[in-house]
Amino acid sequence: MPQIRQLAAHIEALAPLAYQESYDNVGLLVGDPTTDIKGALVTLDVTEAVVDEAIAKGCNVIVAHHPVVFKGLKKLNGKTYVERTVIKAIRNDIAIYAAHTNLDNVAGGVNFKIAEKLKLTNVQILAPKTQVLSKLVTFVPINDTQRVLDALYAAGAGQIGDYKNCSFRVSGTGTFQPGENAQPVIGEIGEYHEEPENRIEVIIPTHQQGQLLTALRQAHRYDEVAYYLTPLDNQHQEVGSGAVGDLPEPLTGTAWLSYLKEHMSLNLIRYTALPDRPISRIAVCGGVGSFLLPDAIRAGADVFVTADYKYHEFFDAEERISICDIGHYESEVYTKDLICGHLAKKFTTFAVILSETDTNPVRYFI
């Protein structure tokens, strides 16, 4: 049977832990990673009721979007719902895994699921992150170039947007003189040597540099591999906050609200004045998204769909854009489908179950 660590690795292939925000707490929160999986229950939030559902359905892993342990726990005496939930999970040998802002911050993640529900096209990250890429430069004998490049590509190098296996090379001459303790595969100990080499440059995700350097050393014939890494300020177009895309066809203000309500299954929409022009470009952010309003405006969005706006923050729209606040739970509830689908494609020896527990703490009187 697959173990919890394999489930975690599959989720983290989509949403690496390195992409979580500094305030967040993601990954395996409760449980032993070497435990065999009997069943996985996928939920937005973890509550006592969700743990009860996992017990009833024979699931020993709960995969959630929101981490139940968010702030530091100093006691476990059952005083709060968080403590009671964790205690119940431990007593019943149920692991809890959370994929939160790391899943928010990737193409194909939370915001792309919202875009999918709204049938947006040309979807892109709204606010790409910087300082998450590096440049790896190394020097390889001419005849070894493609073999080393293939190893680097397989380990995750050379991806730029929709293009893969990207690199740059230039030919030159490498020089070296092996010392008495060296084990040269080219040249002789104590003798100065010149070797025709290619200088290879590839872009890499900074958090993967360890595995990439391992791949480089394994593929390279030299016993001492020359390389250097340079952090980059380039935007990573596949990593960042929010998403922006285009509606299948422009809509009037009222038609847009009906469209949004239907496609997101909403009871309520709080919104600012709608533009007097057709609405076509939509920016989205699951959960709290007010920090992205300037990015949505710069992206030319007619509407910004998000949640948890405060009264005075609505004024920031200043008629340059319409803010549609659809509620925190409502904006992220389809994350369950996203996670469930991702797991079901990989694992077939245990059940991946969509939680039926309504964890939304907000009720509406309409």
Short mmCIF file of C-alpha atoms in Angstrom, two decimals:
data_model
loop_
_atom_site.label_atom_id
_atom_site.label_comp_id
_atom_site.label_asym_id
_atom_site.label_seq_id
_atom_site.Cartn_x
_atom_site.Cartn_y
_atom_site.Cartn_z
CA MET A 1 0.00 0.00 0.00
CA PRO A 2 1.19 3.57 -0.65
CA GLN A 3 2.42 5.42 2.40
CA ILE A 4 1.58 8.93 3.55
CA ARG A 5 4.99 10.18 2.42
CA GLN A 6 4.16 9.15 -1.16
CA LEU A 7 0.87 11.04 -1.00
CA ALA A 8 2.73 14.08 0.33
CA ALA A 9 5.33 13.86 -2.43
CA HIS A 10 2.62 13.76 -5.10
CA ILE A 11 0.89 16.86 -3.71
CA GLU A 12 4.21 18.65 -3.35
CA ALA A 13 5.08 17.92 -6.98
CA LEU A 14 2.16 20.21 -7.82
CA ALA A 15 2.55 22.60 -4.89
CA PRO A 16 6.11 22.56 -3.48
CA LEU A 17 6.38 23.43 0.20
CA ALA A 18 8.95 26.09 -0.74
CA TYR A 19 6.13 28.17 -2.24
CA GLN A 20 4.19 28.58 1.00
CA GLU A 21 4.04 32.06 2.49
CA SER A 22 6.25 32.75 5.51
CA TYR A 23 3.28 32.90 7.90
CA ASP A 24 1.82 29.58 6.78
CA ASN A 25 2.02 26.03 8.13
CA VAL A 26 1.71 23.34 5.47
CA GLY A 27 2.67 19.73 4.93
CA LEU A 28 2.10 16.78 7.27
CA LEU A 29 0.75 18.34 10.48
CA VAL A 30 -0.26 15.15 12.31
CA GLY A 31 0.86 11.57 11.73
CA ASP A 32 3.70 9.27 10.72
CA PRO A 33 4.80 9.63 7.07
CA THR A 34 5.59 5.89 6.84
CA THR A 35 1.99 4.85 7.65
CA ASP A 36 0.18 2.86 4.97
CA ILE A 37 -2.86 4.69 3.58
CA LYS A 38 -6.25 3.01 4.00
CA GLY A 39 -8.24 5.92 2.58
CA ALA A 40 -7.93 9.69 2.15
CA LEU A 41 -10.67 12.20 2.96
CA VAL A 42 -10.32 15.56 1.19
CA THR A 43 -11.74 18.66 2.86
CA LEU A 44 -11.39 22.43 2.93
CA ASP A 45 -11.12 22.64 6.73
CA VAL A 46 -10.39 20.11 9.46
CA THR A 47 -12.90 20.05 12.32
CA GLU A 48 -14.01 17.44 14.82
CA ALA A 49 -16.92 16.60 12.50
CA VAL A 50 -14.50 15.99 9.62
CA VAL A 51 -12.43 13.63 11.79
CA ASP A 52 -15.65 11.80 12.67
CA GLU A 53 -16.42 11.52 8.96
CA ALA A 54 -12.95 10.09 8.31
CA ILE A 55 -13.47 7.50 11.04
CA ALA A 56 -16.89 6.53 9.66
CA LYS A 57 -15.53 6.16 6.12
CA GLY A 58 -12.41 4.23 7.05
CA CYS A 59 -9.96 6.97 6.07
CA ASN A 60 -6.73 7.33 8.04
CA VAL A 61 -5.56 10.46 6.19
CA ILE A 62 -7.27 13.84 5.95
CA VAL A 63 -6.00 16.16 3.21
CA ALA A 64 -7.10 19.75 3.78
CA HIS A 65 -6.54 23.14 2.23
CA HIS A 66 -6.61 25.09 5.48
CA PRO A 67 -4.10 23.95 8.14
CA VAL A 68 -5.87 23.19 11.40
CA VAL A 69 -2.62 23.97 13.22
CA PHE A 70 -1.93 27.48 11.99
CA LYS A 71 -0.55 29.28 15.01
CA GLY A 72 1.76 27.60 17.47
CA LEU A 73 0.10 25.13 19.86
CA LYS A 74 1.40 25.52 23.40
CA LYS A 75 -1.06 23.12 25.02
CA LEU A 76 -3.16 20.12 24.01
CA ASN A 77 -5.87 19.97 26.66
CA GLY A 78 -8.98 20.20 24.50
CA LYS A 79 -9.82 23.80 25.35
CA THR A 80 -10.23 24.91 21.71
CA TYR A 81 -11.69 23.23 18.64
CA VAL A 82 -8.18 23.04 17.19
CA GLU A 83 -6.87 21.13 20.20
CA ARG A 84 -9.90 18.84 20.30
CA THR A 85 -9.59 18.11 16.59
CA VAL A 86 -5.89 17.26 16.83
CA ILE A 87 -6.46 15.08 19.93
CA LYS A 88 -9.26 13.17 18.21
CA ALA A 89 -7.13 12.64 15.11
CA ILE A 90 -4.19 11.32 17.14
CA ARG A 91 -6.39 9.02 19.24
CA ASN A 92 -7.83 7.49 16.08
CA ASP A 93 -4.52 7.23 14.18
CA ILE A 94 -5.64 9.72 11.54
CA ALA A 95 -3.00 11.83 9.82
CA ILE A 96 -3.66 15.42 8.75
CA TYR A 97 -1.96 16.97 5.73
CA ALA A 98 -2.45 20.59 4.58
CA ALA A 99 -1.73 22.25 1.24
CA HIS A 100 -2.51 25.93 1.73
CA THR A 101 -0.64 28.92 0.30
CA ASN A 102 1.72 26.63 -1.60
CA LEU A 103 -1.37 25.42 -3.50
CA ASP A 104 -2.55 29.03 -3.87
CA ASN A 105 0.77 30.04 -5.42
CA VAL A 106 1.08 27.67 -8.37
CA ALA A 107 -0.37 27.49 -11.86
CA GLY A 108 -2.99 24.76 -11.76
CA GLY A 109 -3.69 25.50 -8.10
CA VAL A 110 -6.55 27.14 -6.19
CA ASN A 111 -6.93 30.22 -8.35
CA PHE A 112 -6.74 28.27 -11.58
CA LYS A 113 -9.57 26.09 -10.26
CA ILE A 114 -11.69 29.22 -9.78
CA ALA A 115 -10.78 30.29 -13.31
CA GLU A 116 -11.85 26.86 -14.53
CA LYS A 117 -15.21 27.17 -12.77
CA LEU A 118 -15.72 30.56 -14.45
CA LYS A 119 -14.58 29.09 -17.81
CA LEU A 120 -11.89 31.74 -18.20
CA THR A 121 -9.46 31.49 -21.08
CA ASN A 122 -5.84 32.69 -21.44
CA VAL A 123 -5.38 32.19 -17.71
CA GLN A 124 -2.15 33.46 -16.16
CA ILE A 125 -0.72 34.10 -12.70
CA LEU A 126 -1.86 37.57 -11.62
CA ALA A 127 1.18 38.51 -9.51
CA PRO A 128 4.18 36.28 -10.39
CA LYS A 129 6.77 35.77 -7.67
CA THR A 130 10.39 36.85 -7.95
CA GLN A 131 13.50 35.45 -6.24
CA VAL A 132 12.39 31.84 -6.68
CA LEU A 133 14.60 31.12 -9.71
CA SER A 134 18.34 30.65 -10.12
CA LYS A 135 20.74 30.21 -13.03
CA LEU A 136 22.97 27.14 -13.04
CA VAL A 137 26.13 27.34 -15.12
CA THR A 138 28.44 24.38 -15.66
CA PHE A 139 31.19 23.28 -18.05
CA VAL A 140 31.03 19.96 -19.89
CA PRO A 141 33.20 18.15 -22.47
CA ILE A 142 31.67 18.68 -25.91
CA ASN A 143 30.65 15.05 -26.43
CA ASP A 144 28.97 14.84 -22.99
CA THR A 145 26.81 17.94 -23.42
CA GLN A 146 23.49 16.36 -24.36
CA ARG A 147 23.75 13.62 -21.75
CA VAL A 148 24.30 16.15 -18.97
CA LEU A 149 21.56 18.40 -20.28
CA ASP A 150 19.10 15.50 -20.41
CA ALA A 151 19.89 14.69 -16.77
CA LEU A 152 19.33 18.31 -15.74
CA TYR A 153 16.06 18.51 -17.68
CA ALA A 154 14.82 15.31 -16.03
CA ALA A 155 15.63 16.79 -12.60
CA GLY A 156 13.59 19.96 -13.27
CA ALA A 157 15.87 22.41 -15.06
CA GLY A 158 15.15 24.39 -18.20
CA GLN A 159 11.44 25.13 -17.78
CA ILE A 160 10.43 28.64 -18.89
CA GLY A 161 6.67 29.13 -19.06
CA ASP A 162 5.21 26.76 -21.65
CA TYR A 163 8.67 25.87 -22.94
CA LYS A 164 10.75 23.01 -21.58
CA ASN A 165 14.34 21.82 -22.12
CA CYS A 166 15.54 25.42 -22.44
CA SER A 167 19.28 26.06 -22.24
CA PHE A 168 22.11 28.16 -23.62
CA ARG A 169 25.54 26.88 -24.57
CA VAL A 170 28.75 28.33 -25.93
CA SER A 171 31.94 26.48 -26.78
CA GLY A 172 35.34 27.26 -25.31
CA THR A 173 38.42 25.68 -23.81
CA GLY A 174 38.63 24.35 -20.26
CA THR A 175 42.03 24.02 -18.62
CA PHE A 176 43.14 22.00 -15.58
CA GLN A 177 46.07 20.16 -14.08
CA PRO A 178 45.09 17.10 -11.97
CA GLY A 179 46.76 16.86 -8.57
CA GLU A 180 48.27 13.67 -7.19
CA ASN A 181 45.06 12.68 -5.38
CA ALA A 182 42.80 13.42 -8.34
CA GLN A 183 41.05 10.72 -10.38
CA PRO A 184 40.91 12.30 -13.85
CA VAL A 185 38.86 10.67 -16.59
CA ILE A 186 40.47 13.09 -19.05
CA GLY A 187 44.11 14.18 -18.82
CA GLU A 188 46.97 12.84 -16.71
CA ILE A 189 47.99 13.48 -13.11
CA GLY A 190 50.46 16.32 -12.88
CA GLU A 191 50.07 17.35 -16.51
CA TYR A 192 48.46 20.56 -17.74
CA HIS A 193 45.46 19.78 -19.96
CA GLU A 194 43.21 21.71 -22.33
CA GLU A 195 39.76 20.30 -23.14
CA PRO A 196 37.15 21.58 -25.64
CA GLU A 197 34.07 22.20 -23.47
CA ASN A 198 30.62 23.69 -23.63
CA ARG A 199 29.51 26.25 -21.10
CA ILE A 200 25.89 25.32 -20.29
CA GLU A 201 23.35 27.67 -18.70
CA VAL A 202 19.90 26.61 -17.46
CA ILE A 203 17.21 28.22 -15.33
CA ILE A 204 16.23 26.21 -12.24
CA PRO A 205 13.69 26.58 -9.42
CA THR A 206 15.84 27.63 -6.48
CA HIS A 207 14.23 25.14 -4.10
CA GLN A 208 15.30 22.28 -6.38
CA GLN A 209 18.98 23.15 -6.51
CA GLY A 210 19.98 20.24 -4.24
CA GLN A 211 18.47 17.57 -6.48
CA LEU A 212 19.75 19.34 -9.60
CA LEU A 213 23.32 19.43 -8.33
CA THR A 214 23.04 15.74 -7.49
CA ALA A 215 21.82 15.04 -11.02
CA LEU A 216 24.67 17.14 -12.44
CA ARG A 217 27.34 15.28 -10.48
CA GLN A 218 25.91 11.89 -11.41
CA ALA A 219 25.77 12.71 -15.13
CA HIS A 220 29.11 14.52 -15.35
CA ARG A 221 32.25 12.45 -15.94
CA TYR A 222 34.62 14.77 -14.08
CA ASP A 223 35.44 13.87 -10.48
CA GLU A 224 35.36 17.62 -9.67
CA VAL A 225 32.45 19.37 -11.36
CA ALA A 226 32.81 23.10 -11.97
CA TYR A 227 29.56 25.04 -11.64
CA TYR A 228 28.09 28.16 -10.13
CA LEU A 229 24.62 29.29 -9.10
CA THR A 230 23.24 32.82 -9.42
CA PRO A 231 19.96 33.91 -7.77
CA LEU A 232 17.65 35.72 -10.23
CA ASP A 233 15.06 38.46 -9.80
CA ASN A 234 13.14 37.22 -12.83
CA GLN A 235 9.42 36.65 -12.39
CA HIS A 236 8.39 33.01 -12.31
CA GLN A 237 5.33 32.95 -14.56
CA GLU A 238 4.10 29.67 -13.05
CA VAL A 239 4.37 30.73 -9.40
CA GLY A 240 2.60 33.60 -7.66
CA SER A 241 -0.65 34.99 -6.31
CA GLY A 242 -4.06 35.13 -7.96
CA ALA A 243 -4.98 34.50 -11.58
CA VAL A 244 -6.38 36.53 -14.46
CA GLY A 245 -8.15 35.49 -17.63
CA ASP A 246 -10.92 36.27 -20.10
CA LEU A 247 -14.58 35.31 -20.17
CA PRO A 248 -15.73 33.23 -23.14
CA GLU A 249 -17.73 36.29 -24.24
CA PRO A 250 -18.29 39.78 -22.77
CA LEU A 251 -21.20 40.25 -20.38
CA THR A 252 -23.21 43.21 -19.14
CA GLY A 253 -23.11 43.99 -15.42
CA THR A 254 -26.28 42.17 -14.43
CA ALA A 255 -25.52 39.23 -16.70
CA TRP A 256 -22.07 38.98 -15.13
CA LEU A 257 -23.46 38.79 -11.59
CA SER A 258 -25.87 36.04 -12.64
CA TYR A 259 -23.02 34.21 -14.38
CA LEU A 260 -20.79 34.45 -11.30
CA LYS A 261 -23.57 33.32 -8.97
CA GLU A 262 -24.43 30.33 -11.14
CA HIS A 263 -20.91 29.11 -11.87
CA MET A 264 -19.69 29.43 -8.28
CA SER A 265 -23.00 28.27 -6.70
CA LEU A 266 -23.33 31.41 -4.57
CA ASN A 267 -26.02 32.61 -2.20
CA LEU A 268 -24.62 36.10 -1.93
CA ILE A 269 -22.28 38.51 -3.72
CA ARG A 270 -21.02 41.76 -2.20
CA TYR A 271 -19.82 44.05 -4.97
CA THR A 272 -18.88 47.60 -5.87
CA ALA A 273 -20.26 49.55 -8.82
CA LEU A 274 -20.04 47.61 -12.04
CA PRO A 275 -18.42 49.17 -15.13
CA ASP A 276 -20.71 50.68 -17.77
CA ARG A 277 -18.80 48.74 -20.44
CA PRO A 278 -18.94 45.03 -21.28
CA ILE A 279 -17.16 42.86 -18.73
CA SER A 280 -14.62 40.47 -20.22
CA ARG A 281 -11.38 40.31 -18.20
CA ILE A 282 -11.58 38.76 -14.73
CA ALA A 283 -9.00 38.59 -11.93
CA VAL A 284 -9.50 36.06 -9.13
CA CYS A 285 -7.99 35.21 -5.76
CA GLY A 286 -9.31 32.54 -3.42
CA GLY A 287 -9.65 33.68 0.17
CA VAL A 288 -8.29 37.05 1.30
CA GLY A 289 -7.27 38.91 -1.85
CA SER A 290 -7.38 42.65 -1.17
CA PHE A 291 -3.57 42.85 -1.37
CA LEU A 292 -3.85 41.98 -5.08
CA LEU A 293 -6.19 44.80 -6.08
CA PRO A 294 -3.39 46.94 -7.63
CA ASP A 295 -2.24 43.91 -9.63
CA ALA A 296 -5.77 43.25 -10.86
CA ILE A 297 -6.05 46.87 -12.02
CA ARG A 298 -2.64 46.74 -13.75
CA ALA A 299 -3.70 43.53 -15.50
CA GLY A 300 -6.64 45.38 -17.05
CA ALA A 301 -9.28 43.34 -15.23
CA ASP A 302 -12.84 44.64 -15.29
CA VAL A 303 -13.75 42.66 -12.16
CA PHE A 304 -11.80 41.24 -9.22
CA VAL A 305 -13.38 38.15 -7.63
CA THR A 306 -12.13 37.39 -4.12
CA ALA A 307 -13.26 37.32 -0.48
CA ASP A 308 -13.03 38.84 3.00
CA TYR A 309 -13.13 42.49 1.94
CA LYS A 310 -13.57 45.01 4.75
CA TYR A 311 -15.94 47.95 4.36
CA HIS A 312 -13.31 50.66 3.83
CA GLU A 313 -11.32 48.45 1.45
CA PHE A 314 -14.20 48.50 -1.04
CA PHE A 315 -13.53 52.22 -1.60
CA ASP A 316 -10.13 51.30 -3.08
CA ALA A 317 -11.85 50.19 -6.28
CA GLU A 318 -12.36 53.90 -7.12
CA GLU A 319 -14.47 52.90 -10.13
CA ARG A 320 -11.36 51.58 -11.90
CA ILE A 321 -12.51 48.01 -11.29
CA SER A 322 -15.45 46.21 -9.70
CA ILE A 323 -14.75 44.13 -6.58
CA CYS A 324 -16.93 41.03 -6.15
CA ASP A 325 -16.61 39.49 -2.69
CA ILE A 326 -18.11 36.00 -2.82
CA GLY A 327 -17.07 34.73 0.63
CA HIS A 328 -14.00 32.86 1.82
CA TYR A 329 -15.49 29.37 1.88
CA GLU A 330 -17.30 29.90 -1.41
CA SER A 331 -14.15 31.07 -3.17
CA GLU A 332 -12.11 28.04 -2.09
CA VAL A 333 -14.58 25.18 -1.71
CA TYR A 334 -13.73 23.76 -5.15
CA THR A 335 -10.17 23.27 -3.95
CA LYS A 336 -11.49 19.96 -2.61
CA ASP A 337 -12.25 18.86 -6.17
CA LEU A 338 -8.81 20.01 -7.29
CA ILE A 339 -6.99 17.98 -4.62
CA CYS A 340 -9.26 14.98 -5.03
CA GLY A 341 -8.71 14.88 -8.78
CA HIS A 342 -4.95 15.26 -8.40
CA LEU A 343 -4.74 12.35 -5.96
CA ALA A 344 -7.15 10.09 -7.84
CA LYS A 345 -4.98 10.26 -10.98
CA LYS A 346 -2.01 8.86 -9.08
CA PHE A 347 -3.43 6.48 -6.47
CA THR A 348 -5.81 3.66 -7.30
CA THR A 349 -5.20 1.26 -4.40
CA PHE A 350 -7.08 3.33 -1.81
CA ALA A 351 -10.21 5.47 -1.89
CA VAL A 352 -9.90 9.23 -2.30
CA ILE A 353 -13.15 10.61 -0.88
CA LEU A 354 -14.59 14.11 -1.12
CA SER A 355 -15.75 15.21 2.33
CA GLU A 356 -19.48 15.80 2.68
CA THR A 357 -19.10 17.83 5.88
CA ASP A 358 -20.03 21.50 5.44
CA THR A 359 -17.25 23.32 7.27
CA ASN A 360 -18.38 26.84 6.39
CA PRO A 361 -18.78 28.68 9.75
CA VAL A 362 -20.75 31.50 8.08
CA ARG A 363 -24.53 31.34 7.64
CA TYR A 364 -26.69 33.72 5.58
CA PHE A 365 -30.21 34.91 6.22
CA ILE A 366 -31.54 35.91 2.80
#
